[in-house]
Tab-separated table of N, CA and C in Angstrom:
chain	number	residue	atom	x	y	z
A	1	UNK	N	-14.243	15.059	63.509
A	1	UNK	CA	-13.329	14.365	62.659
A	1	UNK	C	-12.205	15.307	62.274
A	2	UNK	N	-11.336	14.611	62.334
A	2	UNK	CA	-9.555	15.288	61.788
A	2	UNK	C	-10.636	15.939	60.169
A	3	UNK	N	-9.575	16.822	59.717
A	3	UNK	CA	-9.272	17.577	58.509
A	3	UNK	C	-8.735	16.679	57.469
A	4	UNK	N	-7.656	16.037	57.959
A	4	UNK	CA	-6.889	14.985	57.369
A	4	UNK	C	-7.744	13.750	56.561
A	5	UNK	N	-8.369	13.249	58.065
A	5	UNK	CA	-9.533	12.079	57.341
A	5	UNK	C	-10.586	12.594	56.184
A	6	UNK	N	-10.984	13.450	56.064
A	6	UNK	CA	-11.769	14.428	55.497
A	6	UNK	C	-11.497	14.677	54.163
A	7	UNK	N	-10.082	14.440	53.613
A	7	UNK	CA	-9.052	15.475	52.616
A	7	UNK	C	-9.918	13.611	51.331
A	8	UNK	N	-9.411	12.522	51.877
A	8	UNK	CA	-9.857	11.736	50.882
A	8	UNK	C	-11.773	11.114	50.536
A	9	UNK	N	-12.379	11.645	51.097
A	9	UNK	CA	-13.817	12.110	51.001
A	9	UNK	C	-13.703	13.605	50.193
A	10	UNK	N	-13.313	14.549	49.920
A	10	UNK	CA	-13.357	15.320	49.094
A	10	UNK	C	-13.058	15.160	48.337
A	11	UNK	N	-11.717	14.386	48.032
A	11	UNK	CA	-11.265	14.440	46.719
A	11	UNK	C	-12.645	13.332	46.148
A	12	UNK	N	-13.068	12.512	46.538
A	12	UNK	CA	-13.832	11.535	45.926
A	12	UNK	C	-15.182	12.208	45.306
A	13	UNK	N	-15.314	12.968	45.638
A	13	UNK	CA	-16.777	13.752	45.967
A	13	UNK	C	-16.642	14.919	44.538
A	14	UNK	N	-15.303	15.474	44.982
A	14	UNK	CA	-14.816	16.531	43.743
A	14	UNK	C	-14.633	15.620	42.375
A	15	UNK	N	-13.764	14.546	41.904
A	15	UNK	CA	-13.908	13.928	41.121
A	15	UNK	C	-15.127	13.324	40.702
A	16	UNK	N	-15.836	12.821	41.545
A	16	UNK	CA	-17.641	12.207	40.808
A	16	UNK	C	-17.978	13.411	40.437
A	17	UNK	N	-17.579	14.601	40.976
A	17	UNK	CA	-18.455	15.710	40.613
A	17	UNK	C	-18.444	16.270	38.944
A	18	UNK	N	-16.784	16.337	38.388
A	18	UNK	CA	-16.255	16.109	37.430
A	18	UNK	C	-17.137	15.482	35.987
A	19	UNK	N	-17.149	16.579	35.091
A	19	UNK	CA	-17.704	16.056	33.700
A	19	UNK	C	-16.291	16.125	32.833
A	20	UNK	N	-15.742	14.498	32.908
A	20	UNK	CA	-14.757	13.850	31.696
A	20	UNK	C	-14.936	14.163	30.887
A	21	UNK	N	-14.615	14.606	29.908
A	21	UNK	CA	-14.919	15.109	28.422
A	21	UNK	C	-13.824	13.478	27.865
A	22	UNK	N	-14.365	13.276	26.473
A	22	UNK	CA	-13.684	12.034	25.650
A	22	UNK	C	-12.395	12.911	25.830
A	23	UNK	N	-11.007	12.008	25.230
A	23	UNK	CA	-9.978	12.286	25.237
A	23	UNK	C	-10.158	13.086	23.938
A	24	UNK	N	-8.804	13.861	23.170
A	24	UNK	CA	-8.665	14.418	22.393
A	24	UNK	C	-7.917	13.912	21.562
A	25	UNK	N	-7.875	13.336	20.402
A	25	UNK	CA	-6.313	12.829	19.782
A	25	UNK	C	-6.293	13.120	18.418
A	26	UNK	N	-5.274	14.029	18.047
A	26	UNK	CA	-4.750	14.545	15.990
A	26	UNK	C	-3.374	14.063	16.129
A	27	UNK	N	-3.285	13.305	14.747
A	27	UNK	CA	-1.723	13.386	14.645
A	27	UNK	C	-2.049	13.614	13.327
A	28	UNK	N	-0.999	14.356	12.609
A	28	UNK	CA	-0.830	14.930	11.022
A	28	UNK	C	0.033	13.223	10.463
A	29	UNK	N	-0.197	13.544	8.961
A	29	UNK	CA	0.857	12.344	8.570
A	29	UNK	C	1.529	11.096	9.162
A	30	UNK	N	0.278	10.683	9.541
A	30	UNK	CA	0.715	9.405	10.101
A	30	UNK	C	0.962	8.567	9.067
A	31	UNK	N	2.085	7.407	9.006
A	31	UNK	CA	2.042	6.152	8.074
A	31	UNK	C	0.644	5.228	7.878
A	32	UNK	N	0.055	5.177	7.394
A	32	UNK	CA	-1.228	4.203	7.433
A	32	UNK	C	-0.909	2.904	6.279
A	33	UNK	N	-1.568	1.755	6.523
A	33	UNK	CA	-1.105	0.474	5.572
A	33	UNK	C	-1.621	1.076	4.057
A	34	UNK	N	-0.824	0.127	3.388
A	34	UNK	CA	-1.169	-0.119	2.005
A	34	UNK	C	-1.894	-1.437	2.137
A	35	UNK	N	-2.937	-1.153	1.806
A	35	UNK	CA	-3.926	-2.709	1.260
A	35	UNK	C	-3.153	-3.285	0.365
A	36	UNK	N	-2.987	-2.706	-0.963
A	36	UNK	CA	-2.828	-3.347	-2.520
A	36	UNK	C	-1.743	-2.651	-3.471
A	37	UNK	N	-1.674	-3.145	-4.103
A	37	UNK	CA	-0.510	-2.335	-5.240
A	37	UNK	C	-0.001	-3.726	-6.182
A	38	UNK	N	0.397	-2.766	-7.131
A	38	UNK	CA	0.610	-3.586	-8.516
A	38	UNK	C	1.720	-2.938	-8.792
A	39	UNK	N	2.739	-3.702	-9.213
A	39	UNK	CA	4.199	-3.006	-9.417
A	39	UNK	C	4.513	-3.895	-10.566
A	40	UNK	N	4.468	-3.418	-12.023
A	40	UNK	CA	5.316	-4.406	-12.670
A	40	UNK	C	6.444	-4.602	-12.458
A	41	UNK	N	6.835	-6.149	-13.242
A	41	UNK	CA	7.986	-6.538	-12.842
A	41	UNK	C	9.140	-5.815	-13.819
A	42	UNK	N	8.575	-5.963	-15.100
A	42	UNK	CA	9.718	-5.317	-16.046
A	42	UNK	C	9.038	-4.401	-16.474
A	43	UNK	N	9.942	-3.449	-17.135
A	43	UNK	CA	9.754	-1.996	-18.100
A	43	UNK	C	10.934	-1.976	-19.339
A	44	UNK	N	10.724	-0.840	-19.936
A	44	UNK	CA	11.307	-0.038	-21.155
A	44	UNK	C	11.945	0.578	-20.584
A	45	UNK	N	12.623	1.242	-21.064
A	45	UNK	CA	14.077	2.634	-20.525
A	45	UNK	C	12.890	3.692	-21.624
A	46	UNK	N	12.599	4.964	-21.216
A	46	UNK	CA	12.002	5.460	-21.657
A	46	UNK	C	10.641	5.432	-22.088
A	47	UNK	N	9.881	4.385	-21.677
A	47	UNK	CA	8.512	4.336	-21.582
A	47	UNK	C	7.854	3.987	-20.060
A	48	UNK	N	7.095	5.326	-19.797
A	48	UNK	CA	6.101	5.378	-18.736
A	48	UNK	C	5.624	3.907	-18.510
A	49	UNK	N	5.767	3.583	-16.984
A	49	UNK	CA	4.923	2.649	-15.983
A	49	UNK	C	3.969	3.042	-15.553
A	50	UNK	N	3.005	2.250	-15.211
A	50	UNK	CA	2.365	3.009	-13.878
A	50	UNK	C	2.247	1.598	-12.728
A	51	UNK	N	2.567	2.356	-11.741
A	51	UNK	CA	2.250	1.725	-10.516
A	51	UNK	C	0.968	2.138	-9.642
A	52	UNK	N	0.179	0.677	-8.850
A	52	UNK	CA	-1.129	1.022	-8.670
A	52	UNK	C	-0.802	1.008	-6.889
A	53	UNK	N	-1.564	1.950	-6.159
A	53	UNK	CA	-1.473	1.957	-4.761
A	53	UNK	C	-2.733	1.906	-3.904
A	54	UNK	N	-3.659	1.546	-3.063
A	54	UNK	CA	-4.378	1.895	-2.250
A	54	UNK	C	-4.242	1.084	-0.750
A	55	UNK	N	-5.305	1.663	-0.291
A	55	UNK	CA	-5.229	1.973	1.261
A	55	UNK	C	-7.207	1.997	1.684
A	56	UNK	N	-6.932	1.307	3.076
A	56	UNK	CA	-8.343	1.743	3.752
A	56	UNK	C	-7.717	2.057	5.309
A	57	UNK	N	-8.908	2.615	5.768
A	57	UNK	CA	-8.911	2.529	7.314
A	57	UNK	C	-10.339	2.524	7.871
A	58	UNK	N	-10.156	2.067	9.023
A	58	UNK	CA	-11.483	1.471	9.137
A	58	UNK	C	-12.043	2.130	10.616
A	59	UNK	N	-12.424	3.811	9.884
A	59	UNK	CA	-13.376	4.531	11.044
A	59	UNK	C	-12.847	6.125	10.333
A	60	UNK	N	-13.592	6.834	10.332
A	60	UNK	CA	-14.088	7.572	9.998
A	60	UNK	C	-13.028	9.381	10.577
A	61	UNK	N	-12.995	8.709	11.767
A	61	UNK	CA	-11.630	9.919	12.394
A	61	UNK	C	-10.588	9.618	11.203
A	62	UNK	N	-10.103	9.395	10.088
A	62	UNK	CA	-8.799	9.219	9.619
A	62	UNK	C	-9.143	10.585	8.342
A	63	UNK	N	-8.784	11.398	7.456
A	63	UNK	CA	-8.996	12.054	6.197
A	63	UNK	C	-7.791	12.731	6.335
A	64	UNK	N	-8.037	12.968	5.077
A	64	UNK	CA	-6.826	13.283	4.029
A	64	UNK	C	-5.391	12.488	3.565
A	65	UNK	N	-6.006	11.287	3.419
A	65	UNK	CA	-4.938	10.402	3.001
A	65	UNK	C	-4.278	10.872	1.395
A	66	UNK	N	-2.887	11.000	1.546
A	66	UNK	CA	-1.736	11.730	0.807
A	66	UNK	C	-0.964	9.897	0.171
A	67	UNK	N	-0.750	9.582	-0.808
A	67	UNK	CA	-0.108	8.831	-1.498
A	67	UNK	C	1.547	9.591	-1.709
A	68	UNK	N	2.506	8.641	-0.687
A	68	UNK	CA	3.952	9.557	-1.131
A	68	UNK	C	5.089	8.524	-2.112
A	69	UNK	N	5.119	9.332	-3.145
A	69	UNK	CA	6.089	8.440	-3.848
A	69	UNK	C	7.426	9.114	-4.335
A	70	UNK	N	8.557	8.375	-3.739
A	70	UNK	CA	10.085	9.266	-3.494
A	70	UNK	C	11.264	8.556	-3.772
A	71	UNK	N	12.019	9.477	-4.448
A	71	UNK	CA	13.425	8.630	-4.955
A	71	UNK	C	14.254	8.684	-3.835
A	72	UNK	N	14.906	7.739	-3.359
A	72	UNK	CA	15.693	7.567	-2.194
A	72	UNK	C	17.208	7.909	-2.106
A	73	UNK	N	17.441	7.237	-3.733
A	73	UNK	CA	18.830	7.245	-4.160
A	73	UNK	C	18.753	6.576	-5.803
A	74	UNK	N	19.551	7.189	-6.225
A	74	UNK	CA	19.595	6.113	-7.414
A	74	UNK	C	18.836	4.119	-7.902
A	75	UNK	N	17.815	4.361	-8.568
A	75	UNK	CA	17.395	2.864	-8.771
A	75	UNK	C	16.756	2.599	-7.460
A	76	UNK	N	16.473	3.170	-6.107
A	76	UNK	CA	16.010	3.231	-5.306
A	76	UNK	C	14.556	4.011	-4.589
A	77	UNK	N	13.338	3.627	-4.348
A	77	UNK	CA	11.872	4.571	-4.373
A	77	UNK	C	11.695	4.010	-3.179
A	78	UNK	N	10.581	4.582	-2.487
A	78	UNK	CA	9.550	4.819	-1.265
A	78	UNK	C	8.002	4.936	-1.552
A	79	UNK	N	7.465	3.801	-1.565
A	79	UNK	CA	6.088	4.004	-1.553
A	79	UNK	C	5.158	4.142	-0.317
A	80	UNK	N	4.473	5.000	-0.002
A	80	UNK	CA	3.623	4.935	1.491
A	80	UNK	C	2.753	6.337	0.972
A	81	UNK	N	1.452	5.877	1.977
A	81	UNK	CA	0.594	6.209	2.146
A	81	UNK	C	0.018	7.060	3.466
A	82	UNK	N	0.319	8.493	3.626
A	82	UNK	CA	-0.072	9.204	4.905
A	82	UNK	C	-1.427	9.832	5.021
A	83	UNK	N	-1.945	10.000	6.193
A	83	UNK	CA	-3.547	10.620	6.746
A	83	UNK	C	-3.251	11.125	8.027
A	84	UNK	N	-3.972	11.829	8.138
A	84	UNK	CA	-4.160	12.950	9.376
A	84	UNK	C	-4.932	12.091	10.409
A	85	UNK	N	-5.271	11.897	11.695
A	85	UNK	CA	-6.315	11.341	12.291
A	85	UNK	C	-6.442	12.265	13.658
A	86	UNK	N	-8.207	12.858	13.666
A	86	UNK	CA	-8.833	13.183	14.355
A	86	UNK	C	-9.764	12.979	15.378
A	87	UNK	N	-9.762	13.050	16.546
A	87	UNK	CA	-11.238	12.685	17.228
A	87	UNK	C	-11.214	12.778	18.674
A	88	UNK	N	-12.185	12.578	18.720
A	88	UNK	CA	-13.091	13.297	20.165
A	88	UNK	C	-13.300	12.393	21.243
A	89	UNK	N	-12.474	11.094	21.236
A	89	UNK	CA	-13.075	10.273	22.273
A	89	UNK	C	-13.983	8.879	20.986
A	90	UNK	N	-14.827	9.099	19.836
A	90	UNK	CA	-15.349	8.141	19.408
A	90	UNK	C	-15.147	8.396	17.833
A	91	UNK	N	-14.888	7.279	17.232
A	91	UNK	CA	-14.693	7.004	15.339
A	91	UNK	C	-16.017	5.907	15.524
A	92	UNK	N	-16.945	6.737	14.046
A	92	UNK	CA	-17.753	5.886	13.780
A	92	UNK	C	-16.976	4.567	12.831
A	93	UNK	N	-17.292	3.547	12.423
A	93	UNK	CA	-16.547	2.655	12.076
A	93	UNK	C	-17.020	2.281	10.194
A	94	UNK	N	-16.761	3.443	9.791
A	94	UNK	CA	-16.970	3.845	8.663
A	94	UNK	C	-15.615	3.843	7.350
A	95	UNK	N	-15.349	3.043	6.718
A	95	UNK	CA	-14.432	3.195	5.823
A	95	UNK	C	-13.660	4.088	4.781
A	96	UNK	N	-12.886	4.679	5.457
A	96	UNK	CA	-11.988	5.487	4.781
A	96	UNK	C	-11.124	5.222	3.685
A	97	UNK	N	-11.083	5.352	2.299
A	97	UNK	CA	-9.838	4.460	1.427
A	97	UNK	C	-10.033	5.576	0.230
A	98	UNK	N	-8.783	5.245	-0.144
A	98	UNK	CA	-8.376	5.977	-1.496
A	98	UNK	C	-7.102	5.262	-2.278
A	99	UNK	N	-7.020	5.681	-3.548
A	99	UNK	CA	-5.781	4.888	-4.439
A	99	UNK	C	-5.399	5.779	-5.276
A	100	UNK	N	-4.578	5.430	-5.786
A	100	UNK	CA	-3.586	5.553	-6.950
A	100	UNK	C	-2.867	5.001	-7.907
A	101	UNK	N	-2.599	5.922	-9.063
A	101	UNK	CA	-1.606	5.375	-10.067
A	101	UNK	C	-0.616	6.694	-10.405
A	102	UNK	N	0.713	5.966	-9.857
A	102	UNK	CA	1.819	6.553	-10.048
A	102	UNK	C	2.537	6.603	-11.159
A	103	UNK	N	2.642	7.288	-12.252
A	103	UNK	CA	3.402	6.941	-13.513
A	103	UNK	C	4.827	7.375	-13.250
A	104	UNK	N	5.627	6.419	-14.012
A	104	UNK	CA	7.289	6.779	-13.378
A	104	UNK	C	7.966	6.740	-15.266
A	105	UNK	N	9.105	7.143	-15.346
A	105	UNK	CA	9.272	6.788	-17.003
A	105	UNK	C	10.780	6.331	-16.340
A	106	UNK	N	11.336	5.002	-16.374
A	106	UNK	CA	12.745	4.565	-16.121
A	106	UNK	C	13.542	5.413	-17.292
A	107	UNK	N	14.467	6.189	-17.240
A	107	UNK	CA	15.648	6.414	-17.704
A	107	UNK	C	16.856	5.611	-18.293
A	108	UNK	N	17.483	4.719	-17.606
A	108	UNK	CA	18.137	3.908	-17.789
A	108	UNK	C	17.847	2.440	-17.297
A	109	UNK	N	18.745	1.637	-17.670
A	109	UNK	CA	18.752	0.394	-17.610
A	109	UNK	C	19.433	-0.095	-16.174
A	110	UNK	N	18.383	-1.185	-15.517
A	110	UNK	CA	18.473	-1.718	-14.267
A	110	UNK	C	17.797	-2.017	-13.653
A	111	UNK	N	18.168	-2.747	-12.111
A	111	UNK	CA	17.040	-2.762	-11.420
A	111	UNK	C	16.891	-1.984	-10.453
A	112	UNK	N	15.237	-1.489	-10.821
A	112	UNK	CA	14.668	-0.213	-9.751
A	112	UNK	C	13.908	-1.500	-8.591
A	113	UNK	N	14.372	-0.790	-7.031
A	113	UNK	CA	13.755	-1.207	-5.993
A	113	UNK	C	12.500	-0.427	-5.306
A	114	UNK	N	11.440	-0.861	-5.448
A	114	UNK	CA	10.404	-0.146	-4.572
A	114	UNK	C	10.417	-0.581	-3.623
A	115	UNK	N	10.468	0.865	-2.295
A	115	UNK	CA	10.104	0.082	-0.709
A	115	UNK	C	8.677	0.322	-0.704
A	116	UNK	N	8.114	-0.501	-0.223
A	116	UNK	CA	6.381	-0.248	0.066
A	116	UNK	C	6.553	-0.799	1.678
A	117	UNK	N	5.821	1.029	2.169
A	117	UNK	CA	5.683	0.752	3.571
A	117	UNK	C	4.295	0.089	3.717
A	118	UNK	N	4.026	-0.604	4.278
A	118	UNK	CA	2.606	-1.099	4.713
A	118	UNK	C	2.593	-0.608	6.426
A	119	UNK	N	2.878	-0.550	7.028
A	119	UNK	CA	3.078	0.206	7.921
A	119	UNK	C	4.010	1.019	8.099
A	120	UNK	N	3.882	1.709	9.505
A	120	UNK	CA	5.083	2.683	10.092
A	120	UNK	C	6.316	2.201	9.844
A	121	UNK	N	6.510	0.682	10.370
A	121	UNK	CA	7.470	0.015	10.388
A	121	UNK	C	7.767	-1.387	9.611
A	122	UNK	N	6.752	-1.316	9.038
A	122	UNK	CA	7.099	-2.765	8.346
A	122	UNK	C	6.757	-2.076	6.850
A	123	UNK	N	7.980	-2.750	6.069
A	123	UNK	CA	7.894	-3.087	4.495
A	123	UNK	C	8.616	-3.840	3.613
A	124	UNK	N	7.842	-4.044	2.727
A	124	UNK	CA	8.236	-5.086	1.298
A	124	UNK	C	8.667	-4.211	0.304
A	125	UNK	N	9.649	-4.824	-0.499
A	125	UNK	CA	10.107	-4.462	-1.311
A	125	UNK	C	9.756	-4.994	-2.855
A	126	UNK	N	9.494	-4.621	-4.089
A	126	UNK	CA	9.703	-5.059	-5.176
A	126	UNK	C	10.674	-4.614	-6.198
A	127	UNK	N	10.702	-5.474	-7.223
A	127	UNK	CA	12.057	-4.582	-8.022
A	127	UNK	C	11.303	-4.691	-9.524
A	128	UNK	N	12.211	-4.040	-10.267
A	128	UNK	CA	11.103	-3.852	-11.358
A	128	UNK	C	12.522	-3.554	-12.346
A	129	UNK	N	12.565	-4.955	-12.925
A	129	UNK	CA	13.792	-4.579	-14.339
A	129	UNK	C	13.497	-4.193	-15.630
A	130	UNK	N	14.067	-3.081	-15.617
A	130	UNK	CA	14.015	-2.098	-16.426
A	130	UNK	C	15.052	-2.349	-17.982
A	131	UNK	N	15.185	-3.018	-19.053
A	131	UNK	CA	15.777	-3.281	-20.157
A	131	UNK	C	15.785	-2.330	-21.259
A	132	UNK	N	16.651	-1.849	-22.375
A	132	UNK	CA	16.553	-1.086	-23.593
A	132	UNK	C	15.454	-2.023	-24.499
A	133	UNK	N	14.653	-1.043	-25.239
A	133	UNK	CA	13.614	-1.779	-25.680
A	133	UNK	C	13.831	-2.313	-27.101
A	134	UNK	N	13.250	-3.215	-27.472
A	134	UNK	CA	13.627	-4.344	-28.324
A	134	UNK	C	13.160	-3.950	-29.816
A	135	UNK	N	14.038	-3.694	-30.749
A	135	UNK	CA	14.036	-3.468	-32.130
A	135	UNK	C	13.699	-4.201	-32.996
């Protein structure tokens, strides 16, 4: 037999031979959903809010979920929720979740917009009017 004919019988032979290891996959700070949150609608100018946040994921490769809350611009915030995710080829299917309460104290009078990412790419917004408080 040719050499040639030969070349795709080895390779077949070398690959079965082959121990696949699972794939490998980390990404740092990934966006992960927001389950829930509570945003009032109105506030005080000078009295503390709090806003409520959580999150699950569902398997066990995901930890260290980070709650990020950020002024964008004036009267303008960013709510989202980041985690690291690790693993070897298999996630047991084990529930990962954590929450929060963000206290904010409005300054002035207006309306503040929260973006809430629920994903990477998708989010809702709420607004939260903020009035001088009543004498």
């Amino acid at each position: 037999m040719k050499p040639i004919k030969l070349l795709p019988l080895l390779i077949i032979f070398v690959v079965s031979a082959c121990q696949i290891d699972p794939s490998y996959t980390r990404y740092y700070n990934a966006v992960i959903p927001l389950d829930n949150r509570i945003v009032p609608e109105n506030a005080t100018v000078n009295v503390p809010l709090n806003i409520y946040a959580s999150t699950s994921v569902y398997n066990n490769c995901w930890s260290n979920i980070n709650f990020v809350f950020k002024e964008d611009r004036d009267y303008e915030y960013s709510l989202y929720a980041i985690a690291d995710f690790e693993s070897y080829g298999t996630c047991s299917e084990l529930t990962t979740s954590a929450d929060t309460v963000i206290t904010m104290t409005p300054e002035t009078t207006g309306n503040y917009v929260i973006t809430v990412w629920t994903n990477g790419s998708t989010y809702e917004r709420d607004t939260i009017k903020v009035e001088e408080p009543i004498l």
